[in-house]
Tab-separated table of C-alpha atoms in Angstrom:
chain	number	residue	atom	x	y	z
A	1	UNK	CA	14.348	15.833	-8.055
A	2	UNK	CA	14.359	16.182	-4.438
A	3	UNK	CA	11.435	14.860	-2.119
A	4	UNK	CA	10.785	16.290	1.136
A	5	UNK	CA	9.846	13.569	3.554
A	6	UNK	CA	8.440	14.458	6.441
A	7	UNK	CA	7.318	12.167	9.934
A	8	UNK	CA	4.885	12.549	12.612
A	9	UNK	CA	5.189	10.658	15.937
A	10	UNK	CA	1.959	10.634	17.788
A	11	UNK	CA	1.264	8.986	21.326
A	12	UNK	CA	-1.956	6.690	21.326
A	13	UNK	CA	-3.635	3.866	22.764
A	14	UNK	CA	-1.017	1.023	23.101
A	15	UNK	CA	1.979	2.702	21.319
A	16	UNK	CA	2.821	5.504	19.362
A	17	UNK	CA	1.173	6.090	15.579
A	18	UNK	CA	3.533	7.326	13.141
A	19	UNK	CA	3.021	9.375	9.818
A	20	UNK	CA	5.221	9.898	7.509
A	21	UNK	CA	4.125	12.195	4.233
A	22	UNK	CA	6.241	12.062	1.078
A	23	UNK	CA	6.082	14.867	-1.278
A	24	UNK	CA	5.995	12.402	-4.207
A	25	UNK	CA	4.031	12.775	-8.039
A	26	UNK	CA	3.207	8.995	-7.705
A	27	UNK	CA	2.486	8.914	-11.474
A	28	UNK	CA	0.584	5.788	-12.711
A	29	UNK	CA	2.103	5.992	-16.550
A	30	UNK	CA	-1.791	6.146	-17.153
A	31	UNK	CA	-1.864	9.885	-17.424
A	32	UNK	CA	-1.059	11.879	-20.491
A	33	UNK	CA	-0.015	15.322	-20.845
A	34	UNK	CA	-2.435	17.879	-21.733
A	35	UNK	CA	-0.435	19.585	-23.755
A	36	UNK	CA	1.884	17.320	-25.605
A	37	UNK	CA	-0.432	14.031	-25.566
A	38	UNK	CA	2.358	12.205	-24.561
A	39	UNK	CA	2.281	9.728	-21.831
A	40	UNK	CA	3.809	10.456	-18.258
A	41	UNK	CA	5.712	7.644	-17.508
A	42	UNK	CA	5.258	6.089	-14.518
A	43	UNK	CA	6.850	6.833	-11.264
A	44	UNK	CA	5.519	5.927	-7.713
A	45	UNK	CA	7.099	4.579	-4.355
A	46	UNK	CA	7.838	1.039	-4.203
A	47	UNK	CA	9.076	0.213	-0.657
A	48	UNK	CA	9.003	2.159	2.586
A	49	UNK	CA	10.576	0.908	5.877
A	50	UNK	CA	10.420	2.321	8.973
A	51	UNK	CA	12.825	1.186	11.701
A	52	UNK	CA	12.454	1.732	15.581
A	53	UNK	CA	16.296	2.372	17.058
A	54	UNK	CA	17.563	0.400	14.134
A	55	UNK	CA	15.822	-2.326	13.517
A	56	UNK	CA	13.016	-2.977	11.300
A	57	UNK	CA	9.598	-2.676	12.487
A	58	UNK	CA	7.106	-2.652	9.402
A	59	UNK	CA	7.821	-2.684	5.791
A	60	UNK	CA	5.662	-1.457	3.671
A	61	UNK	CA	4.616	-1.800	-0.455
A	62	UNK	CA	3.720	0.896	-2.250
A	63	UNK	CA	2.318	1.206	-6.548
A	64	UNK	CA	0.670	3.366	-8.229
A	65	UNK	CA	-2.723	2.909	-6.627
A	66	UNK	CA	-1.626	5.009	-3.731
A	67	UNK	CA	-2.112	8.680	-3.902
A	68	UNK	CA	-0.150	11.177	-5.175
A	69	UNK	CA	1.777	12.677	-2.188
A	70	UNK	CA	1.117	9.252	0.442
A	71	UNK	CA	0.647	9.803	3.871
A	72	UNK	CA	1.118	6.454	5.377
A	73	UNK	CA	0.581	5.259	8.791
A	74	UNK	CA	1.366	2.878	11.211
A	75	UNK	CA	1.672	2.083	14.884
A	76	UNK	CA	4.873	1.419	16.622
A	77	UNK	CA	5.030	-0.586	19.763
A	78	UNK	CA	7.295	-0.322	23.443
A	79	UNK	CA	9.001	3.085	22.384
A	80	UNK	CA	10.230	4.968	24.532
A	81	UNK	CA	10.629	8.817	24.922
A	82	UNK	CA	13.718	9.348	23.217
A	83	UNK	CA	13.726	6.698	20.896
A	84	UNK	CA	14.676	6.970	17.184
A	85	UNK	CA	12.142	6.183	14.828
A	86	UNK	CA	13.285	6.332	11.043
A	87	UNK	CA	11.653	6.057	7.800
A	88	UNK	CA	13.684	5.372	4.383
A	89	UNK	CA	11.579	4.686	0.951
A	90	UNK	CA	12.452	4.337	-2.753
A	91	UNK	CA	10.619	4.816	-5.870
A	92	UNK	CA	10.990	2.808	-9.433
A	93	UNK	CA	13.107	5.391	-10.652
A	94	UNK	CA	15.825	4.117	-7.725
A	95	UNK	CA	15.159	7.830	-6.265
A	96	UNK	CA	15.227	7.404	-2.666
A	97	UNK	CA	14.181	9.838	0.447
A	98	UNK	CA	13.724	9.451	4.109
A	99	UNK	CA	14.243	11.157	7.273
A	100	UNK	CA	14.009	10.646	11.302
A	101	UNK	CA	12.377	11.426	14.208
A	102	UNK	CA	12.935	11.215	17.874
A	103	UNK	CA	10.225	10.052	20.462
A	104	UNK	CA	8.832	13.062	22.729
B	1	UNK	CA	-0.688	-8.306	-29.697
B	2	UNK	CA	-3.205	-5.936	-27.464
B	3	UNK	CA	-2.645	-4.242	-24.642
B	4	UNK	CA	-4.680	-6.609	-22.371
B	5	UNK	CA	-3.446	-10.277	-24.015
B	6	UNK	CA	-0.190	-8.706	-23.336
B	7	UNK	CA	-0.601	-8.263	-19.582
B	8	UNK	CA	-2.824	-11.366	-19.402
B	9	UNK	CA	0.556	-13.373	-20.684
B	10	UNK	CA	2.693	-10.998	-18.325
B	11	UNK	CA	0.651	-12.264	-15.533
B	12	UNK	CA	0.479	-16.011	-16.331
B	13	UNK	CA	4.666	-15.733	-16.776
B	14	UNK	CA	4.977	-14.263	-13.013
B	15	UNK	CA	2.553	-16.963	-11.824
B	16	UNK	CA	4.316	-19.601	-13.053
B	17	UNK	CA	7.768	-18.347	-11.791
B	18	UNK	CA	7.444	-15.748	-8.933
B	19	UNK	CA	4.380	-16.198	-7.152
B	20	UNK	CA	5.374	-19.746	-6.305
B	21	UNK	CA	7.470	-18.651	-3.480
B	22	UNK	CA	6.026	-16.443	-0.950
B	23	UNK	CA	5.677	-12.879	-2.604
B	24	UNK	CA	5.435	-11.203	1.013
B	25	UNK	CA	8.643	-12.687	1.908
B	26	UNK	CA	10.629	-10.328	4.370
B	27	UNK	CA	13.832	-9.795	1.902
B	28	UNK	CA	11.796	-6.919	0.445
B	29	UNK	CA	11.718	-6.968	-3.914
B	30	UNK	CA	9.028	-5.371	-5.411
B	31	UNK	CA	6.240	-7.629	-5.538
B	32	UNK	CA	5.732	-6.275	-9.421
B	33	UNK	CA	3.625	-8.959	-10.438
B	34	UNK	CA	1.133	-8.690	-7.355
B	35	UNK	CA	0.559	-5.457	-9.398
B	36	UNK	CA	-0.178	-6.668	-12.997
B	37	UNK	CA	-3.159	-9.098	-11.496
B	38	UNK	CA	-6.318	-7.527	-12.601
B	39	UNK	CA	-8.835	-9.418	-10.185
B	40	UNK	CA	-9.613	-9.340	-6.570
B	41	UNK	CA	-9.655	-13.747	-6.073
B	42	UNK	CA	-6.377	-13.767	-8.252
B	43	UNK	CA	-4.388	-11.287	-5.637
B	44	UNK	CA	-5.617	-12.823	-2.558
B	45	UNK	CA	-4.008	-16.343	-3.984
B	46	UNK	CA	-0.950	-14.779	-5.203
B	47	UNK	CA	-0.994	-13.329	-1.415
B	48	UNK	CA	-2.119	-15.847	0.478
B	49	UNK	CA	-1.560	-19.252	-1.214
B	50	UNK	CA	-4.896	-21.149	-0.616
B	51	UNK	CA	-4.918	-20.359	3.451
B	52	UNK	CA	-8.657	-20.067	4.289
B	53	UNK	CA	-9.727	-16.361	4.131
B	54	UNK	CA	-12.918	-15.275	6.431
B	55	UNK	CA	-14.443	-12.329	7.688
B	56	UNK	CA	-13.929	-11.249	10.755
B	57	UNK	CA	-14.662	-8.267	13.541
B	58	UNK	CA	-11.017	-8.581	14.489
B	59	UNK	CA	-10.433	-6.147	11.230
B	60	UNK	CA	-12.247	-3.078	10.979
B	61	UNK	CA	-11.755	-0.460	7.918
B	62	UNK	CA	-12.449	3.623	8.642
B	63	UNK	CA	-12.711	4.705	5.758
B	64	UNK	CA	-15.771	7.629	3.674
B	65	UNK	CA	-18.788	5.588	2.819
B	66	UNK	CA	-18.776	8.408	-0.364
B	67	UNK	CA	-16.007	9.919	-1.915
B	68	UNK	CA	-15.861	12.872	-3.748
B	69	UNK	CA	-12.499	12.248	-5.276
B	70	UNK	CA	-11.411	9.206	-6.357
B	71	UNK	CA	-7.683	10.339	-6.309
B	72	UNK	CA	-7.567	10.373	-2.761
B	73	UNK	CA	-9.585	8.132	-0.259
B	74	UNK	CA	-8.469	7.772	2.737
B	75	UNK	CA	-8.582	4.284	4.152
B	76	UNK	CA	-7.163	3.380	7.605
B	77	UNK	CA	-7.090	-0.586	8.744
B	78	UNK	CA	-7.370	-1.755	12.393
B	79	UNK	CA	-7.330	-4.900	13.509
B	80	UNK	CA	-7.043	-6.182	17.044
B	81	UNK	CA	-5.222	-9.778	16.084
B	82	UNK	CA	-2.291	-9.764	18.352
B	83	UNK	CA	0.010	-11.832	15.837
B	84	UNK	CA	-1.226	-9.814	12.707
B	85	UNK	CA	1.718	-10.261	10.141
B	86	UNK	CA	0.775	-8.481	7.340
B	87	UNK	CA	-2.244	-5.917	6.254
B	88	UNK	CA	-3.026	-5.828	2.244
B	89	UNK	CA	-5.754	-3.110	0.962
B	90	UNK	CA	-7.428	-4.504	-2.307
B	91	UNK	CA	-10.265	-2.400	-4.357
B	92	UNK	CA	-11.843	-4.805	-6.365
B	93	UNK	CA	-12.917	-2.698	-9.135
B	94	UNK	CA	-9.231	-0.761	-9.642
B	95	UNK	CA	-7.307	-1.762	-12.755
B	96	UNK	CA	-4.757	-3.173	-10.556
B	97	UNK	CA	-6.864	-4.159	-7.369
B	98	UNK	CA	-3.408	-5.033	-5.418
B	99	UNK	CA	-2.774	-0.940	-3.587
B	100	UNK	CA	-0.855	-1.679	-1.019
B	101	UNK	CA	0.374	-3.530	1.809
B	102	UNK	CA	2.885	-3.563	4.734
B	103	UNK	CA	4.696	-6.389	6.542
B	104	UNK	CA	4.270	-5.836	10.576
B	105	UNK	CA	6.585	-7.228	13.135
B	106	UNK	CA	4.454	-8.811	15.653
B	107	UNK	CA	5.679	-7.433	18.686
B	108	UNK	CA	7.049	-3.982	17.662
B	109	UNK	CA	4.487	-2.372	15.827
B	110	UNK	CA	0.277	-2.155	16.370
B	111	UNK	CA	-1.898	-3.607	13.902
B	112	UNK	CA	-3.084	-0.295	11.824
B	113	UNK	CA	-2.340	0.508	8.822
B	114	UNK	CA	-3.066	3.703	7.339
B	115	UNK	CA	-2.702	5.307	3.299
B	116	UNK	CA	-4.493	7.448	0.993
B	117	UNK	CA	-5.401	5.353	-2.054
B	118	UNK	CA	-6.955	6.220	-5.737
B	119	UNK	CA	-10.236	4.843	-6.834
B	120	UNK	CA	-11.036	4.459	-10.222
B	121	UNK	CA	-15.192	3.819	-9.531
B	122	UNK	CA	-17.166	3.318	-6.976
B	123	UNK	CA	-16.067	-0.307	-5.782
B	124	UNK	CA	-15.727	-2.357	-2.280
B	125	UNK	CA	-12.427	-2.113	-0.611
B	126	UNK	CA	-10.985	-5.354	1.248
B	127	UNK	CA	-8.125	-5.209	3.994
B	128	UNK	CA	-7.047	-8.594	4.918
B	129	UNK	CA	-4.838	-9.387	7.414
B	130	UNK	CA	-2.534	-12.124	7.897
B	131	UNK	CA	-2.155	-13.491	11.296
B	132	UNK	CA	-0.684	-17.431	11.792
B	133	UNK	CA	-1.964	-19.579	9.291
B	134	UNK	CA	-5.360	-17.552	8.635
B	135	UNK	CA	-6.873	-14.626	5.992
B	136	UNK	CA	-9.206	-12.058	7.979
B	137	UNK	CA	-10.441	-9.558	6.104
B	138	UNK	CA	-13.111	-7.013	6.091
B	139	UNK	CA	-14.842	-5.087	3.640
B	140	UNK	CA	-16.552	-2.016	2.785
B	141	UNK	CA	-18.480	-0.294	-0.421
B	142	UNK	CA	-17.404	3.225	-1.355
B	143	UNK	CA	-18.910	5.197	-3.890
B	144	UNK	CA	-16.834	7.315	-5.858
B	145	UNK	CA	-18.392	10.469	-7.450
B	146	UNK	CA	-15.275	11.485	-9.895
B	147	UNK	CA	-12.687	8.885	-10.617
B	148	UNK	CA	-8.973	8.876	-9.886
B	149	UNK	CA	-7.245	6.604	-12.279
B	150	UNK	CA	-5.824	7.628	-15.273
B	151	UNK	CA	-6.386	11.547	-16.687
């Protein structure tokens, strides 16, 4: 199963805020199916890192009290227009997704 | 063996072992064990160590005082500390009160942190920040009106 990851860069007050949405079930292993009874096993982000030109800039830790589809948010400092900010993330099934975004 | 005993013993294991060294450590693993903890005082040790924890304006929370589903609250975390390291959201009441957190780089990125989290009942929801040696955290009560843990 594919992902689609997708990232906003917006320009704020002291930096830029960035938003990044993953398409993502985020499954707690809590639910059962309606139909079958049978558990859903769990499956939900672990680890999402978003990187400025490179290097790492916040890391963040994801389980399965974070809703299904997460939009997460943070604020990056000192970019500048044209700058590459990048977002990579994997999930407890070792699926993995990202994508990047330049600076307007 | 039930369910809970069995989680209980998980829990004890991981503290004995894991939670020793720093769990937020910057060589990012999985903190899994942060998530087995099923109280609020137990995760803010396991994150924290015993550094003093105390309110403060420095952290402020947006979040719905109400919301009508559970599955998604929005929460968004601000503080204004300048050498914020880290920002954890806890909801006390969850099954797993440890949601999520994220490791800042003082420097290169703005103290805000922002997620959509699931609430299982109405329950207060902590964001503590770690900046130098000191726990500031803030707090706020949302009521839930249809739950969003489990089916």
């Amino acid at each position: 199963m594919a992902f689609t990851t997708k990232m906003k860069v917006k320009t704020g007050e002291g930096g830029h805020e960035v938003l990044c949405l993953v398409k993502h079930p985020m499954e707690t292993g809590l639910r059962k199916d309606r139909k079958t009874g049978e558990a859903i096993p769990a499956h939900y982000i672990e680890i999402m890192t978003f990187k400025l030109n490179g290097s790492t800039v916040a890391e963040a830790v994801l389980g399965q009290g974070v809703s299904k589809d997460p939009l997460i948010g943070i604020n990056v400092k000192g970019a500048k227009s044209g700058d590459k900010i990048n977002v990579e993330w994997k999930d407890n099934m070792g699926e993995t997704g990202g994508t990047e975004a330049t600076v307007k | 063996m039930n369910r809970r005993l069995f989680l209980t013993g998980m829990a004890l294991c991981a503290g004995g072992f894991g939670l020793l060294k720093s769990v937020m450590s910057m060589a990012m693993e999985w903190p899994k064990a942060l998530f087995e903890l099923e109280s609020e005082p137990d995760v803010v040790k396991a994150l924290f160590g015993d550094a003093p924890v105390a309110e403060s304006g420095g952290v402020s929370i947006k979040a719905p005082l109400q919301a009508e589903n559970g599955a998604v609250v929005p929460i968004k975390v601000t503080t204004t500390l300048a050498d914020a390291e880290s920002i954890s959201i806890v909801v006390e009441k969850n099954p797993a009160p440890f949601i999520t957190s994220v490791n800042l780089q003082p420097g290169a990125s703005g103290g805000l942190y922002s997620a959509r989290i699931k609430m299982g009942q109405t329950s207060k929801v902590a964001a503590y920040v770690k900046a130098g040696d000191k726990v500031h955290m803030a707090a706020q009560e949302i009521k839930v009106t249809v739950g969003g843990c489990g089916g």
